[in-house]
Short mmCIF file of C-alpha atoms in Angstrom, two decimals:
data_model
loop_
_atom_site.label_atom_id
_atom_site.label_comp_id
_atom_site.label_asym_id
_atom_site.label_seq_id
_atom_site.Cartn_x
_atom_site.Cartn_y
_atom_site.Cartn_z
CA MET A 43 27.79 4.16 -11.60
CA SER A 44 30.07 3.06 -14.62
CA ASP A 45 29.83 4.98 -17.77
CA LYS A 46 29.27 2.14 -20.08
CA PRO A 47 26.01 1.35 -21.80
CA VAL A 48 23.35 -0.43 -20.50
CA LYS A 49 22.65 -3.49 -22.08
CA ALA A 50 20.31 -5.02 -19.91
CA ILE A 51 17.46 -4.33 -17.11
CA ILE A 52 16.08 -6.76 -14.52
CA TYR A 53 12.92 -5.77 -12.55
CA GLY A 54 13.10 -6.93 -8.90
CA HIS A 55 8.72 -5.64 -8.49
CA SER A 56 6.81 -3.30 -9.81
CA HIS A 57 7.44 -0.82 -7.55
CA THR A 58 10.55 0.43 -8.51
CA CYS A 59 10.33 -0.01 -12.57
CA PHE A 60 9.52 3.40 -13.46
CA GLY A 61 13.12 4.39 -14.34
CA ALA A 62 14.07 1.79 -16.50
CA GLY A 63 13.94 4.78 -19.28
CA VAL A 64 16.52 6.91 -18.29
CA LEU A 65 19.08 4.05 -17.82
CA ALA A 66 18.23 2.70 -20.75
CA GLU A 67 19.16 6.45 -22.38
CA GLY A 68 16.14 5.46 -25.14
CA ASN A 69 17.73 2.47 -26.17
CA PRO A 70 15.37 0.48 -27.75
CA ASP A 71 17.49 -2.66 -27.95
CA VAL A 72 17.69 -3.27 -23.83
CA THR A 73 16.54 -6.38 -23.02
CA ILE A 74 13.95 -5.94 -20.40
CA ILE A 75 14.18 -9.00 -17.91
CA GLY A 76 11.05 -9.85 -15.46
CA HIS A 77 7.99 -11.49 -13.78
CA PRO A 78 5.78 -12.57 -16.90
CA ASN A 79 2.86 -11.17 -15.32
CA LEU A 80 4.42 -7.85 -14.39
CA ASN A 81 3.47 -5.10 -17.47
CA ASP A 82 -0.24 -6.19 -17.03
CA VAL A 83 0.41 -5.00 -13.47
CA VAL A 84 2.14 -2.07 -14.43
CA ARG A 85 -1.00 -1.40 -16.80
CA GLN A 86 -3.85 -2.13 -14.52
CA ASN A 87 -2.40 0.72 -12.03
CA THR A 88 -1.90 3.36 -14.02
CA GLY A 89 -4.71 4.98 -12.17
CA GLY A 90 -3.08 4.92 -8.91
CA ALA A 91 -1.12 2.66 -6.57
CA PRO A 92 -1.78 -0.92 -6.31
CA ALA A 93 -5.44 -1.91 -4.77
CA TYR A 94 -7.77 -5.15 -5.07
CA TYR A 95 -10.14 -2.92 -6.88
CA PRO A 96 -8.21 -0.80 -9.47
CA GLU A 97 -11.28 1.58 -9.11
CA ILE A 98 -9.66 3.28 -5.46
CA GLY A 99 -6.79 3.43 -6.83
CA PRO A 100 -6.43 7.62 -6.46
CA TYR A 101 -7.72 6.76 -3.28
CA LEU A 102 -4.64 5.18 -2.10
CA THR A 103 -2.51 7.06 -4.00
CA ALA A 104 -3.48 9.75 -1.92
CA ARG A 105 -2.62 7.71 1.07
CA ALA A 106 0.80 6.52 -0.42
CA LEU A 107 1.88 10.90 -0.43
CA ILE A 108 1.32 10.51 3.14
CA GLN A 109 3.22 7.88 3.67
CA PHE A 110 6.23 8.78 1.98
CA ASN A 111 6.56 12.18 3.52
CA THR A 112 5.03 14.01 1.41
CA TYR A 113 3.62 16.70 3.52
CA MET A 114 6.32 16.62 6.56
CA PRO A 115 9.44 19.05 6.61
CA GLU A 116 12.54 17.81 6.21
CA ASN A 117 14.03 19.46 9.31
CA GLY A 118 13.14 20.08 13.11
CA PRO A 119 11.08 17.48 15.74
CA ASP A 120 8.36 17.05 13.20
CA ALA A 121 10.24 15.91 10.08
CA TYR A 122 10.32 12.67 8.44
CA VAL A 123 13.21 10.18 9.29
CA VAL A 124 13.21 8.32 6.17
CA PRO A 125 13.76 10.98 3.26
CA THR A 126 11.50 8.72 0.61
CA ASN A 127 9.17 11.28 -1.40
CA LEU A 128 6.83 10.58 -3.96
CA THR A 129 6.34 12.43 -7.22
CA THR A 130 4.22 12.81 -9.82
CA SER A 131 6.67 13.34 -12.40
CA GLU A 132 6.91 11.80 -15.89
CA MET A 133 7.52 7.64 -15.72
CA ALA A 134 9.93 6.06 -17.98
CA PHE A 135 9.09 2.77 -17.55
CA LEU A 136 9.81 0.02 -20.17
CA PRO A 137 7.67 -3.15 -20.45
CA VAL A 138 9.43 -5.83 -19.59
CA ASN A 139 10.67 -8.00 -23.19
CA THR A 140 11.83 -11.32 -21.82
CA PRO A 141 9.37 -12.51 -19.28
CA VAL A 142 11.11 -15.12 -17.14
CA GLU A 143 9.43 -18.16 -15.50
CA ASP A 144 10.10 -19.82 -12.07
CA GLY A 145 13.61 -21.73 -12.26
CA GLN A 146 14.86 -20.41 -15.64
CA GLU A 147 18.16 -20.25 -16.27
CA MET A 148 19.19 -17.90 -18.59
CA THR A 149 23.46 -16.35 -19.07
CA VAL A 150 23.09 -12.61 -19.88
CA LEU A 151 26.05 -10.57 -21.44
CA GLY A 152 27.87 -13.57 -19.94
CA VAL A 153 26.41 -14.07 -16.22
CA LYS A 154 25.25 -17.08 -16.14
CA MET A 155 21.39 -16.76 -14.10
CA GLN A 156 18.78 -18.50 -12.40
CA PHE A 157 15.09 -16.63 -12.15
CA PHE A 158 12.78 -17.62 -9.52
CA THR A 159 9.07 -16.26 -9.58
CA LYS A 160 6.82 -18.17 -7.77
CA TYR A 161 6.45 -15.99 -4.36
CA GLY A 162 5.62 -12.66 -3.76
CA SER A 163 6.76 -10.66 -0.80
CA ASP A 164 4.93 -6.63 -1.06
CA ASP A 165 4.56 -7.74 -4.63
CA LYS A 166 3.11 -10.34 -6.48
CA VAL A 167 5.11 -9.97 -9.59
CA HIS A 168 8.05 -10.76 -7.73
CA THR A 169 11.82 -11.93 -9.20
CA THR A 170 14.31 -13.10 -7.39
CA VAL A 171 18.14 -13.13 -9.34
CA TRP A 172 20.61 -16.10 -8.70
CA LEU A 173 23.76 -15.91 -9.56
CA PRO A 174 24.62 -19.75 -8.99
CA GLU A 175 28.34 -19.36 -9.79
CA LYS A 176 29.39 -16.23 -7.92
CA LYS A 177 26.88 -17.75 -4.84
CA ILE A 178 25.28 -14.01 -4.91
CA LEU A 179 21.61 -13.53 -4.52
CA PHE A 180 19.30 -10.21 -5.86
CA THR A 181 16.38 -10.29 -3.82
CA THR A 182 13.69 -8.08 -2.16
CA MET A 183 12.64 -10.42 -0.40
CA LEU A 184 14.48 -9.12 2.96
CA TRP A 185 14.08 -5.81 4.25
CA SER A 186 15.65 -3.40 6.56
CA SER A 187 12.78 -3.90 8.54
CA PRO A 188 10.54 -7.23 9.30
CA PRO A 189 8.30 -8.30 6.54
CA GLN A 190 5.59 -5.48 5.38
CA LEU A 191 2.69 -7.96 5.87
CA TYR A 192 0.03 -4.87 5.10
CA SER A 193 0.91 -0.94 3.87
CA LEU A 194 -1.07 1.31 5.70
CA ARG A 195 -1.72 3.92 2.41
CA GLY A 196 -3.55 0.41 1.13
CA ASP A 197 -2.82 -2.82 -1.01
CA VAL A 198 -3.75 -5.71 -1.97
CA PHE A 199 -3.70 -8.04 0.75
CA ARG A 200 0.68 -9.75 1.48
CA ASP A 201 -0.43 -13.29 2.41
CA PRO A 202 2.76 -14.02 4.69
CA ARG A 203 2.87 -17.76 3.16
CA GLU A 204 4.03 -16.27 0.10
CA TRP A 205 7.25 -14.14 1.56
CA ILE A 206 7.78 -17.11 4.08
CA ALA A 207 8.09 -19.53 1.03
CA GLY A 208 10.30 -16.84 -0.50
CA LEU A 209 12.99 -16.71 2.16
CA LYS A 210 13.05 -20.68 2.66
CA LEU A 211 14.20 -20.81 -0.90
CA ASN A 212 16.82 -17.92 -0.42
CA ARG A 213 17.83 -19.30 2.39
CA ASP A 214 18.01 -23.06 1.13
CA LEU A 215 20.33 -21.59 -1.83
CA GLN A 216 22.76 -20.71 0.52
CA PRO A 217 24.05 -17.56 -0.61
CA GLU A 218 27.32 -16.36 -0.17
CA VAL A 219 26.69 -12.52 -0.65
CA LEU A 220 22.99 -11.12 -0.40
CA ILE A 221 21.95 -7.51 -2.22
CA SER A 222 18.44 -6.73 -1.58
CA ALA A 223 16.77 -3.41 -2.94
CA GLY A 224 15.86 -2.98 0.40
CA ALA A 225 18.49 -3.30 2.94
CA ARG A 226 22.44 -3.40 3.00
CA PRO A 227 23.88 -6.25 1.32
CA VAL A 228 24.79 -9.17 3.55
CA VAL A 229 28.00 -10.54 2.99
CA GLY A 230 29.50 -14.04 4.05
CA LYS A 231 27.23 -17.55 4.23
CA ASP A 232 26.86 -17.79 8.01
CA GLU A 233 26.26 -14.49 8.28
CA VAL A 234 23.16 -13.90 5.12
CA SER A 235 21.82 -17.51 6.99
CA ARG A 236 21.80 -15.81 10.22
CA ILE A 237 19.98 -12.92 8.55
CA LEU A 238 18.02 -14.34 6.46
CA GLY A 239 16.85 -17.04 9.13
CA GLY A 240 16.13 -14.70 11.46
CA TYR A 241 13.93 -12.87 9.18
CA LEU A 242 12.22 -15.81 8.59
CA ASP A 243 11.24 -16.67 11.80
CA GLY A 244 10.11 -12.89 12.19
CA ALA A 245 7.57 -13.29 9.68
CA SER A 246 6.57 -17.35 10.79
CA PHE A 247 6.11 -15.56 14.40
CA VAL A 248 3.47 -12.62 13.33
CA LEU A 249 1.62 -14.76 10.91
CA ASP A 250 1.05 -17.77 13.65
CA GLN A 251 0.83 -16.62 16.67
CA THR A 252 -1.87 -14.35 14.87
CA LEU A 253 -3.77 -17.29 14.49
CA ARG A 254 -3.29 -18.80 17.24
CA GLY A 255 -4.37 -15.51 18.58
CA ILE A 256 -7.99 -15.89 16.27
CA LEU A 257 -7.93 -19.13 17.35
CA GLY A 258 -8.42 -18.19 20.97
CA GLY A 259 -11.24 -15.53 19.99
CA LYS A 260 -9.46 -12.83 19.46
CA GLY A 261 -10.50 -10.04 17.26
CA PRO A 262 -8.86 -7.21 15.10
CA ASN A 263 -7.92 -4.53 17.79
CA GLU A 264 -7.30 -7.34 20.08
CA LEU A 265 -4.48 -8.65 17.78
CA ARG A 266 -2.75 -5.56 17.61
CA HIS A 267 -1.98 -5.91 21.29
CA GLN A 268 -1.01 -9.27 21.56
CA VAL A 269 1.83 -9.97 18.91
CA SER A 270 5.07 -8.86 19.54
CA PHE A 271 8.47 -9.73 19.09
CA PRO A 272 10.36 -12.25 21.76
CA GLU A 273 14.06 -10.39 22.88
CA TYR A 274 15.83 -12.71 20.59
CA LEU A 275 13.61 -11.67 17.58
CA ASP A 276 14.21 -7.92 18.23
CA GLN A 277 17.40 -8.49 17.91
CA ILE A 278 17.90 -9.02 14.58
CA PRO A 279 19.36 -5.68 12.91
CA TYR A 280 16.74 -6.63 9.84
CA ASN A 281 13.85 -6.83 12.44
CA LEU A 282 14.05 -3.33 13.93
CA GLN A 283 10.74 -2.08 13.19
CA ASN A 284 12.35 1.03 11.88
CA TYR A 285 9.35 1.39 8.44
CA GLY A 286 6.10 -0.41 9.81
CA GLU A 287 5.39 -1.48 12.78
CA ILE A 288 4.35 -5.23 13.24
CA SER A 289 1.20 -4.56 15.23
CA THR A 290 -0.78 -3.04 12.10
CA TYR A 291 -0.07 -6.75 10.83
CA PRO A 292 -2.32 -9.02 13.00
CA PRO A 293 -5.45 -6.89 12.32
CA ALA A 294 -5.11 -7.30 8.12
CA ILE A 295 -4.59 -10.93 8.89
CA HIS A 296 -7.77 -11.33 10.45
CA TYR A 297 -9.92 -9.42 7.63
CA GLN A 298 -8.40 -11.29 5.33
CA CYS A 299 -9.01 -14.61 6.82
CA VAL A 300 -12.27 -13.92 9.11
CA GLY A 301 -13.23 -10.55 7.45
CA TRP A 302 -14.29 -7.77 10.28
CA TYR A 303 -16.08 -9.93 12.84
CA ASP A 304 -14.71 -10.41 15.88
CA ASN A 305 -17.32 -13.15 17.26
CA ASP A 306 -18.88 -10.45 19.46
CA ALA A 307 -22.37 -10.78 19.14
CA ALA A 308 -22.83 -7.38 20.50
CA ASN A 309 -19.99 -5.64 17.66
CA LEU A 310 -22.68 -7.49 14.90
CA LYS A 311 -25.06 -4.45 14.71
CA PRO A 312 -23.20 -1.46 15.97
CA VAL A 313 -24.54 1.82 16.33
CA SER A 314 -23.23 4.47 13.57
CA PRO A 315 -19.84 6.03 14.80
CA GLU A 316 -21.26 9.41 15.15
CA ASP A 317 -24.34 8.07 17.23
CA GLU A 318 -22.05 6.36 19.34
CA ALA A 319 -19.53 9.79 19.65
CA ARG A 320 -22.96 11.60 20.40
CA ARG A 321 -24.22 9.02 23.00
CA LEU A 322 -20.09 8.78 24.85
CA VAL A 323 -19.70 12.30 25.21
CA ALA A 324 -23.43 12.99 26.70
CA LEU A 325 -22.61 10.08 29.15
CA MET A 326 -19.55 11.59 30.00
CA GLY A 327 -21.07 14.76 31.38
CA GLY A 328 -20.25 16.86 27.65
CA ARG A 329 -17.72 18.36 25.48
CA ASP A 330 -15.93 20.52 28.17
CA LYS A 331 -15.81 17.21 30.44
CA VAL A 332 -14.69 15.22 27.15
CA LEU A 333 -11.79 18.22 26.64
CA ALA A 334 -10.55 18.19 29.77
CA ALA A 335 -9.59 14.19 30.15
CA ALA A 336 -8.42 14.14 26.74
CA ASN A 337 -5.68 16.74 28.35
CA ASP A 338 -5.52 14.85 31.46
CA ALA A 339 -4.50 12.32 29.69
CA LEU A 340 -1.76 14.52 27.44
CA ALA A 341 -0.41 15.06 30.55
CA ALA A 342 -0.27 12.14 31.75
CA LYS A 343 1.69 10.77 29.05
CA GLU A 344 -1.40 8.56 27.43
CA TYR A 345 -1.61 9.52 24.02
CA ALA A 346 -3.22 6.89 22.35
CA TRP A 347 -6.13 6.90 25.35
CA ALA A 348 -6.27 11.45 24.31
CA ALA A 349 -6.34 10.82 20.78
CA GLN A 350 -9.46 8.17 21.00
CA LEU A 351 -11.02 10.12 23.51
CA VAL A 352 -10.81 13.65 21.27
CA ASN A 353 -11.85 11.60 18.68
CA TYR A 354 -15.46 11.51 19.78
CA LEU A 355 -15.61 15.68 20.00
CA TYR A 356 -13.85 15.59 16.27
CA ARG A 357 -16.91 13.48 15.13
CA LEU A 358 -19.47 15.87 16.35
CA ASP A 359 -17.47 18.80 15.29
CA PRO A 360 -14.51 18.49 12.93
CA GLU A 361 -14.27 22.11 12.87
CA ASP A 362 -13.88 22.97 16.52
CA LYS A 363 -10.54 24.41 16.81
CA GLU A 364 -10.17 23.12 20.35
CA VAL A 365 -10.50 20.20 19.49
CA ARG A 366 -8.36 20.25 16.60
CA LYS A 367 -5.79 21.49 18.75
CA VAL A 368 -5.41 18.62 21.23
CA LYS A 369 -6.15 16.10 18.75
CA ALA A 370 -3.13 17.26 16.97
CA GLN A 371 -1.49 17.31 20.27
CA ALA A 372 -2.13 13.77 20.68
CA LEU A 373 -1.36 12.41 17.28
CA ARG A 374 1.68 14.15 17.28
CA GLN A 375 2.89 12.91 20.53
CA MET A 376 2.45 9.48 19.25
CA ALA A 377 4.28 9.94 15.66
CA TYR A 378 7.40 11.05 18.69
CA VAL A 379 7.08 7.92 19.96
CA SER A 380 6.65 5.98 16.96
CA THR A 381 9.73 3.61 15.59
CA GLY A 382 8.05 3.04 12.15
CA ALA A 383 8.92 5.88 10.09
CA ASN A 384 4.83 5.23 8.26
CA ASP A 385 3.38 5.13 11.05
CA ARG A 386 5.31 8.48 11.90
CA ALA A 387 4.40 10.03 8.80
CA HIS A 388 0.35 8.94 8.93
CA LEU A 389 0.28 9.97 12.53
CA MET A 390 2.68 13.55 11.81
CA SER A 391 1.02 14.87 8.89
CA ARG A 392 -2.44 14.25 10.12
CA ALA A 393 -1.39 16.33 13.03
CA LEU A 394 -0.07 18.98 10.83
CA ALA A 395 -3.33 19.25 8.72
CA LEU A 396 -5.69 19.73 11.95
CA GLU A 397 -3.26 22.56 12.54
CA GLY A 398 -3.60 24.06 8.72
CA LYS A 399 -0.37 23.64 8.01
CA VAL A 400 -0.87 21.26 5.09
CA THR A 401 -3.58 20.40 3.16
CA ILE A 402 -3.96 17.21 2.73
CA PRO A 403 -6.20 15.19 -0.73
CA ARG A 404 -8.21 12.30 -0.21
CA LEU A 405 -8.05 11.54 -3.87
CA ILE A 406 -4.61 11.87 -6.08
CA PRO A 407 -6.68 11.52 -10.12
CA PRO A 408 -4.77 9.45 -12.55
CA PRO A 409 -1.94 11.28 -14.80
CA ALA A 410 -3.51 12.52 -18.00
CA GLN A 411 -1.00 10.69 -20.32
CA ALA A 412 -2.54 7.43 -18.30
CA ILE A 413 -6.11 8.19 -18.75
CA ALA A 414 -5.74 8.58 -22.92
CA ALA A 415 -3.39 5.45 -22.63
CA SER A 416 -6.66 3.36 -21.92
CA PRO A 417 -10.00 5.74 -22.12
CA THR A 418 -12.26 3.00 -21.88
CA THR A 419 -10.68 1.44 -18.19
CA PHE A 420 -11.36 5.06 -16.91
CA LEU A 421 -15.14 5.22 -18.34
CA ASN A 422 -15.34 1.44 -16.59
CA TYR A 423 -14.66 3.25 -12.86
CA PHE A 424 -17.27 5.93 -13.27
CA ARG A 425 -19.75 3.47 -12.58
CA MET A 426 -18.82 4.23 -8.99
CA ARG A 427 -19.25 7.23 -9.37
CA ILE A 428 -22.69 7.42 -9.87
CA ASP A 429 -25.09 9.01 -7.17
CA PRO A 430 -28.25 6.71 -6.19
CA GLU A 431 -30.29 9.98 -4.84
CA LYS A 432 -29.53 11.93 -7.87
CA SER A 433 -30.42 9.44 -10.48
CA GLY A 434 -33.49 8.62 -9.59
CA ASN A 435 -35.29 6.81 -12.08
CA THR A 436 -33.29 7.78 -15.03
CA ASP A 437 -32.50 4.95 -17.47
CA LYS A 438 -30.54 6.04 -20.52
CA VAL A 439 -27.58 4.74 -22.49
CA MET A 440 -24.32 6.68 -23.02
CA ARG A 441 -21.82 5.29 -26.18
CA PHE A 442 -18.90 6.89 -25.86
CA ASP A 443 -16.83 7.14 -29.59
CA PHE A 444 -13.11 7.96 -29.19
CA ASP A 445 -10.83 8.64 -31.98
CA HIS A 446 -8.21 6.03 -30.62
CA GLY A 447 -9.04 2.50 -29.30
CA PRO A 448 -12.51 0.96 -28.87
CA SER A 449 -15.59 2.31 -28.28
CA ALA A 450 -17.52 1.90 -24.62
CA GLY A 451 -20.60 2.71 -23.14
CA LEU A 452 -22.52 3.05 -19.92
CA HIS A 453 -25.93 2.13 -18.50
CA ILE A 454 -28.13 4.17 -15.95
CA ARG A 455 -30.23 1.96 -14.76
CA ARG A 456 -31.69 4.12 -11.98
CA ALA A 457 -29.37 3.41 -8.80
CA VAL A 458 -27.07 1.48 -10.92
CA ALA A 459 -24.19 2.20 -13.67
CA GLU A 460 -23.57 -0.55 -16.25
CA TYR A 461 -20.04 -0.79 -17.88
CA ILE A 462 -20.88 -1.50 -21.67
CA THR A 463 -17.53 -2.68 -23.21
CA ALA A 464 -19.12 -3.38 -26.56
CA PRO A 465 -22.30 -0.97 -27.56
CA ASP A 466 -23.38 -2.53 -31.11
CA GLU A 467 -23.79 -5.58 -28.23
CA HIS A 468 -25.80 -4.09 -26.09
CA TYR A 469 -29.35 -5.07 -26.05
CA ARG A 470 -30.27 -1.57 -26.33
CA GLY A 471 -29.39 1.02 -28.80
CA PRO A 472 -27.58 4.18 -27.12
CA ASP A 473 -30.01 7.25 -25.86
CA LEU A 474 -26.82 9.52 -26.21
CA THR A 475 -23.55 9.23 -27.93
CA VAL A 476 -20.16 11.19 -27.52
CA ALA A 477 -17.44 11.61 -29.60
CA MET A 478 -14.02 12.08 -27.83
CA SER A 479 -10.16 12.80 -28.58
CA GLY A 480 -7.31 11.45 -26.70
CA GLU A 481 -6.70 15.22 -25.90
CA THR A 482 -10.34 15.80 -24.40
#
């Protein structure tokens, strides 16, 4: 790192922009370049990880903490393989003050740059930076593993078409040096072309073969077993499945373009998971026989089958110590043989939790400063907290007056809570008014 003062910062996407304030060292005159929608995306996600419905941000944040090794040891056979940990420390985000459009050219501190913002990758507000005079490309389109078209932590849909189009743009610029936030630099025009071509073909293969499978009548779970790289794509170093595993991607594509229904009418009206477990356990001869079968599967190194068997028992009694032990053993062995760090993290973390070695919360609430910065946003999110069994015949309007910012309200109508953006304009007045300060 240079000891010279930072004059400009460019955001490649919204996942890694929360330390800019440290780099700027408090200088308010630093030029912050980025996608024109980046500030809005950051604001919308202050309640948690990126989500199609931001109300569930706390749930996705909890899943993200699993994915990024929060509950795994640093050493030993159960350790994480990629040293990435999320913390909930104070953010140092600086908003974009110089937004750039797709194709826009600009000279930054004497360096001619061109910006491309049309296509997303794992983030909708991706920015690629091209230095035409030096033939250097800065991108987050290239990772050290295949394009992660689905994240186990949950996220908004990552459209493969966008990532593929962005990779084509990267390739067609014919860079001689490629610098990525998610992979080692690639040097040499021919080598850059080879790597980008193989990486592009990997993403295209997953999308096209998934769509081919859908046309062939395959459902989400069948697709995960059908789509796998041919050997030549496996040999591209950046296609190594060391972060995400491509078997998890086809179901997400199926859900996006078809939905959950696999066109098998027998699956249209299934019994509940608990009822299914109860009936299957009875058919298999009861708890002890199912547990024995799961142990036999473990001994045969059929770890996925062992996990599936014992999970029927777990649904019926999640506190059964023997069941928890066998399920933990199955998940641990699956983690050991997983190539992807994400898969390993989810499997191992759950195994450790079953053994009582860690506690994994279901939700991670947003930081207090995020709530204080936009209290009406989080008041709106309380709509979904209503319990229809307890609300009964309630029909009341609650108004909330905040000392900083606009007022808002909730109209509870039996099983539904309507968010009111302008209480003074609502068709009926409040039954209760609550005045709140930022500290509250």
